[in-house]
Amino acid sequence: MCVKSLKWLAAPLILLGSASSVQAAETATEDFSTRTYEVASIDSGLLGTSERFRFDSGLNFDYPDAVRGIFVTGNSAGGERFSSLVNLIGNTDLNAMVIDVKEDKGHLTYMPEEGSSLAGKGIGTSLIKDPRAMLEQMEQEQIYPIARVVVFKDTVLAEQRPELSFTSGGQVWKNRREEAFVNPFMREVWDYNVEVAIEAAKMGFKEIQFDYVRFPEGFERYGEQLDYSMGDYAESNLDPVQRRVEAVTDFVAYAREKLEPYDVEVSVDIFGYAATLPEAPGIGQNFSKISENVDVISSMIYPSHWTSYFGIAKPDLEPYKLVAEYAKVENEVLAKLDEAPVSRPWLQDFTASYLGAGNYKRYGKAEVEAQIRALNDQGIDEFLLWNAGNRYSAGVDYTPE
């Protein structure tokens, strides 16, 4: 059912911040409670509530009735495909785009303007030649704009500043895909990414979505063989797993506080399995602790990415069942929080042929609708669709009954 003509008339104002979540952030990192701007010390609570300190980009977007979005690369956002993606949203019940601002290698998808604090860092590209014009078009179409900022997977910064990364034998360590990560223990890395997020907010994006908010996969196995600084966490009494959890959680709390004056929502992408464990031991993701410090939590729950975790032998063949079983677990976890964020999972709109014959199916209209229906049946109304090439299935009913 398509309600494109009606949905913007009743878009509710959603206030997702809470005193309890701010308190949780301050408990985790006590020095966040007072912030310094130039020579004046300003209480962060005042900064977050006073309209006098609110930045106004000049663009107006209403939060949709429920965010139903698609992923858009810098190539697509700045190229010919953008118009077709705008048309897809205009003709369906989709209403949002997650657009790469800082992509997986660490480049910006636009060239910072002269005078920007990012201009001299050598990380800009001209994939999106005029981000402001793009956002103005989205404002006209009322497409909710979300800036994707990849945080700790950053080959560019790692190679520029090896001391902010992980090294082995004096060389920047890379995984099997030749990707480098920067060090979540380092406050300088936090500030670098917060700079990017603030600039995206100033452009007019209404939400900052942090991705790769974690240590490299398998870090618990090989981390001791790498050279890296523990930064402010060197004197911690916590065990290695909890130190990683603390660093990742602290970054999220820190970023959210720094973004308060810019009137944006803060969301984090997280591995789906993190919700099913007390913590993901290697990568430092604790689902509950991250959820306490964001407005939106976006678990990546693509059926193709699971083993027989929920007793489903071949999850890619059963998209409805996989998503429903996951949603039940997530709902239980979020129900225990004093202030739960909005749940907005990433769903699969691609075919995982790499799983091999008999283990995958071709994904299209039916499979996408099955995943959406599974979320809806568990009381989750928001979702994002992932297709790396931004080729989304035709004919999908994004609000299936």
Coordinates of N, CA, C and O in Angstrom, one line a residue, residues 287-362:
F287 N 25.9 -4.6 22.8 CA 24.7 -4.1 22.2 C 24.0 -3.2 23.2 O 23.5 -2.1 22.8
S288 N 23.8 -3.6 24.4 CA 23.0 -2.8 25.4 C 23.7 -1.5 25.7 O 23.1 -0.4 25.7
K289 N 25.0 -1.5 25.9 CA 25.7 -0.3 26.2 C 25.7 0.7 25.1 O 25.6 2.0 25.3
I290 N 25.9 0.3 23.9 CA 25.8 1.2 22.7 C 24.4 1.7 22.6 O 24.2 2.9 22.4
S291 N 23.4 0.8 22.8 CA 22.0 1.3 22.6 C 21.7 2.3 23.6 O 20.8 3.2 23.3
E292 N 22.3 2.3 24.8 CA 22.0 3.4 25.8 C 22.5 4.7 25.4 O 22.1 5.7 26.0
N293 N 23.3 4.8 24.4 CA 24.0 6.1 24.0 C 23.7 6.5 22.6 O 24.4 7.4 22.1
V294 N 22.6 6.0 22.0 CA 22.2 6.4 20.6 C 20.8 6.6 20.6 O 20.0 6.2 21.4
D295 N 20.3 7.3 19.5 CA 18.9 7.5 19.3 C 18.3 6.4 18.5 O 17.2 6.0 18.6
V296 N 19.2 5.8 17.6 CA 18.8 4.7 16.7 C 19.8 3.6 16.7 O 21.0 3.9 16.6
I297 N 19.4 2.3 16.8 CA 20.4 1.2 16.7 C 20.0 0.4 15.4 O 18.8 0.1 15.2
S298 N 21.0 0.2 14.6 CA 20.8 -0.5 13.3 C 21.6 -1.7 13.2 O 22.8 -1.7 12.8
S299 N 21.0 -2.9 13.6 CA 21.7 -4.1 13.5 C 21.7 -4.6 12.1 O 20.7 -4.5 11.4
M300 N 22.8 -5.2 11.7 CA 22.9 -5.7 10.3 C 22.5 -7.2 10.4 O 23.3 -8.0 10.9
I301 N 21.3 -7.5 9.9 CA 20.7 -8.8 10.2 C 20.5 -9.6 8.8 O 19.5 -10.4 8.7
Y302 N 21.3 -9.4 7.9 CA 21.1 -10.0 6.6 C 21.1 -11.5 6.8 O 22.0 -12.1 7.4
P303 N 20.1 -12.2 6.3 CA 20.0 -13.7 6.4 C 21.2 -14.4 6.0 O 21.7 -15.4 6.6
S304 N 21.9 -13.9 4.9 CA 23.1 -14.6 4.4 C 24.2 -14.6 5.3 O 25.2 -15.3 5.1
H305 N 24.2 -13.7 6.3 CA 25.4 -13.5 7.2 C 25.4 -14.4 8.4 O 26.3 -14.4 9.2
W306 N 24.3 -15.2 8.6 CA 24.2 -16.1 9.8 C 24.5 -17.5 9.5 O 24.4 -18.0 8.3
T307 N 25.0 -18.2 10.5 CA 25.1 -19.7 10.4 C 23.8 -20.2 11.0 O 22.8 -19.5 11.1
S308 N 23.8 -21.4 11.4 CA 22.5 -22.0 12.0 C 22.3 -21.5 13.4 O 22.0 -22.3 14.3
Y309 N 22.4 -20.2 13.6 CA 22.4 -19.6 14.9 C 21.1 -19.8 15.6 O 21.0 -20.1 16.8
F310 N 20.0 -19.7 14.9 CA 18.7 -19.8 15.6 C 18.0 -21.1 15.2 O 16.8 -21.3 15.2
G311 N 18.9 -22.1 14.9 CA 18.3 -23.4 14.6 C 17.8 -23.5 13.2 O 17.1 -24.5 12.8
I312 N 18.2 -22.5 12.4 CA 17.8 -22.5 10.9 C 19.0 -22.9 10.1 O 20.0 -22.2 10.1
A313 N 18.9 -24.1 9.5 CA 20.1 -24.7 8.9 C 20.7 -23.8 7.8 O 21.9 -23.7 7.7
K314 N 19.8 -23.3 7.0 CA 20.2 -22.4 5.9 C 19.5 -21.1 5.9 O 18.5 -20.9 5.2
P315 N 20.0 -20.2 6.7 CA 19.2 -18.9 6.9 C 18.9 -18.1 5.7 O 17.8 -17.5 5.6
D316 N 19.7 -18.1 4.7 CA 19.5 -17.3 3.5 C 18.2 -17.8 2.8 O 17.6 -17.0 2.1
L317 N 17.8 -19.1 3.0 CA 16.6 -19.6 2.3 C 15.4 -19.3 3.1 O 14.3 -19.5 2.5
E318 N 15.5 -18.8 4.3 CA 14.3 -18.5 5.1 C 14.4 -17.1 5.7 O 14.5 -16.9 6.9
P319 N 14.2 -16.1 4.8 CA 14.4 -14.7 5.3 C 13.4 -14.3 6.4 O 13.7 -13.6 7.3
Y320 N 12.1 -14.7 6.2 CA 11.1 -14.3 7.3 C 11.5 -14.9 8.6 O 11.5 -14.2 9.6
K321 N 11.8 -16.2 8.7 CA 12.0 -16.9 9.9 C 13.3 -16.3 10.6 O 13.3 -16.1 11.8
L322 N 14.3 -16.1 9.8 CA 15.6 -15.6 10.4 C 15.4 -14.2 11.0 O 15.7 -13.9 12.2
V323 N 14.7 -13.3 10.3 CA 14.5 -11.9 10.8 C 13.6 -11.9 12.0 O 13.8 -11.2 13.0
A324 N 12.6 -12.8 12.0 CA 11.6 -12.8 13.1 C 12.3 -13.3 14.4 O 12.1 -12.8 15.5
E325 N 13.2 -14.4 14.2 CA 13.8 -14.9 15.4 C 14.8 -13.9 16.0 O 14.9 -13.8 17.2
Y326 N 15.5 -13.2 15.1 CA 16.4 -12.2 15.6 C 15.7 -11.1 16.3 O 16.1 -10.7 17.4
A327 N 14.6 -10.6 15.7 CA 13.8 -9.5 16.3 C 13.3 -9.8 17.7 O 13.2 -9.0 18.6
K328 N 12.9 -11.1 17.9 CA 12.5 -11.5 19.2 C 13.6 -11.3 20.3 O 13.3 -10.8 21.4
V329 N 14.8 -11.7 19.9 CA 15.9 -11.6 20.8 C 16.2 -10.1 21.1 O 16.4 -9.7 22.2
E330 N 16.3 -9.3 20.0 CA 16.6 -7.9 20.2 C 15.5 -7.2 21.0 O 15.8 -6.4 21.9
N331 N 14.3 -7.5 20.8 CA 13.2 -6.9 21.6 C 13.4 -7.2 23.1 O 13.1 -6.3 23.9
E332 N 13.8 -8.4 23.4 CA 14.0 -8.7 24.8 C 15.1 -7.9 25.4 O 15.0 -7.4 26.6
V333 N 16.2 -7.7 24.7 CA 17.3 -6.9 25.2 C 17.0 -5.5 25.3 O 17.2 -4.9 26.4
L334 N 16.3 -4.9 24.3 CA 16.0 -3.5 24.4 C 14.9 -3.2 25.5 O 14.9 -2.1 26.1
A335 N 14.1 -4.2 25.8 CA 13.0 -4.0 26.8 C 13.6 -3.8 28.2 O 13.0 -3.3 29.1
K336 N 14.9 -4.2 28.4 CA 15.5 -4.1 29.7 C 16.1 -2.8 29.9 O 16.6 -2.5 31.0
L337 N 16.2 -1.9 28.9 CA 16.8 -0.6 29.0 C 15.8 0.4 29.5 O 14.6 0.3 29.2
D338 N 16.3 1.3 30.3 CA 15.4 2.4 30.8 C 14.9 3.3 29.6 O 13.7 3.7 29.6
E339 N 15.8 3.6 28.7 CA 15.4 4.4 27.5 C 16.0 3.7 26.3 O 17.1 3.8 26.0
A340 N 15.1 2.9 25.6 CA 15.6 2.2 24.4 C 15.6 3.1 23.2 O 14.7 3.9 23.0
P341 N 16.6 2.9 22.3 CA 16.6 3.6 21.1 C 15.6 3.0 20.1 O 15.0 2.0 20.3
V342 N 15.4 3.7 19.0 CA 14.6 3.2 17.9 C 15.3 2.0 17.3 O 16.6 2.2 17.1
S343 N 14.7 1.0 17.0 CA 15.3 -0.2 16.3 C 15.1 0.0 14.8 O 13.9 0.2 14.4
R344 N 16.1 0.0 14.0 CA 16.0 0.2 12.6 C 17.0 -0.7 11.9 O 18.1 -0.3 11.5
P345 N 16.7 -2.0 11.8 CA 17.7 -3.0 11.2 C 18.0 -2.8 9.8 O 17.2 -2.3 9.0
W346 N 19.2 -3.2 9.4 CA 19.6 -3.4 8.0 C 19.1 -4.7 7.4 O 19.4 -5.7 8.0
L347 N 18.4 -4.7 6.3 CA 17.9 -5.9 5.7 C 18.6 -6.1 4.4 O 19.2 -5.2 3.8
Q348 N 18.4 -7.3 3.9 CA 19.2 -7.8 2.7 C 18.3 -7.6 1.4 O 17.2 -8.1 1.3
D349 N 18.9 -6.8 0.5 CA 18.3 -6.7 -0.9 C 19.4 -7.0 -1.9 O 19.7 -6.3 -2.8
F350 N 20.1 -8.1 -1.7 CA 21.1 -8.6 -2.6 C 21.1 -10.2 -2.6 O 20.6 -10.8 -1.6
T351 N 21.7 -10.8 -3.6 CA 21.8 -12.2 -3.7 C 23.1 -12.7 -3.3 O 24.2 -12.3 -3.8
A352 N 23.2 -13.6 -2.3 CA 24.5 -14.1 -1.7 C 24.9 -15.4 -2.4 O 25.0 -16.4 -1.8
S353 N 25.2 -15.3 -3.7 CA 25.6 -16.5 -4.5 C 26.9 -17.1 -4.0 O 27.1 -18.3 -4.2
Y354 N 27.7 -16.3 -3.3 CA 28.9 -16.8 -2.7 C 28.7 -17.9 -1.7 O 29.7 -18.6 -1.4
L355 N 27.5 -18.1 -1.2 CA 27.2 -19.2 -0.3 C 27.3 -20.5 -0.9 O 27.3 -21.5 -0.2
G356 N 27.2 -20.6 -2.2 CA 27.2 -21.8 -3.0 C 25.8 -22.4 -3.2 O 24.8 -22.1 -2.5
A357 N 25.7 -23.2 -4.2 CA 24.5 -23.9 -4.6 C 23.8 -24.6 -3.5 O 24.4 -25.3 -2.7
G358 N 22.5 -24.3 -3.3 CA 21.7 -25.0 -2.3 C 21.7 -24.2 -1.0 O 20.9 -24.5 -0.1
N359 N 22.5 -23.2 -0.8 CA 22.6 -22.5 0.4 C 22.1 -21.0 0.3 O 22.0 -20.3 1.3
Y360 N 21.8 -20.6 -0.9 CA 21.3 -19.3 -1.1 C 20.1 -19.3 -2.1 O 19.9 -20.3 -2.8
K361 N 19.4 -18.2 -2.1 CA 18.3 -18.0 -3.1 C 18.4 -16.6 -3.7 O 19.1 -15.7 -3.1
R362 N 17.9 -16.4 -4.8 CA 17.9 -15.1 -5.5 C 16.9 -14.2 -4.7 O 15.7 -14.5 -4.6

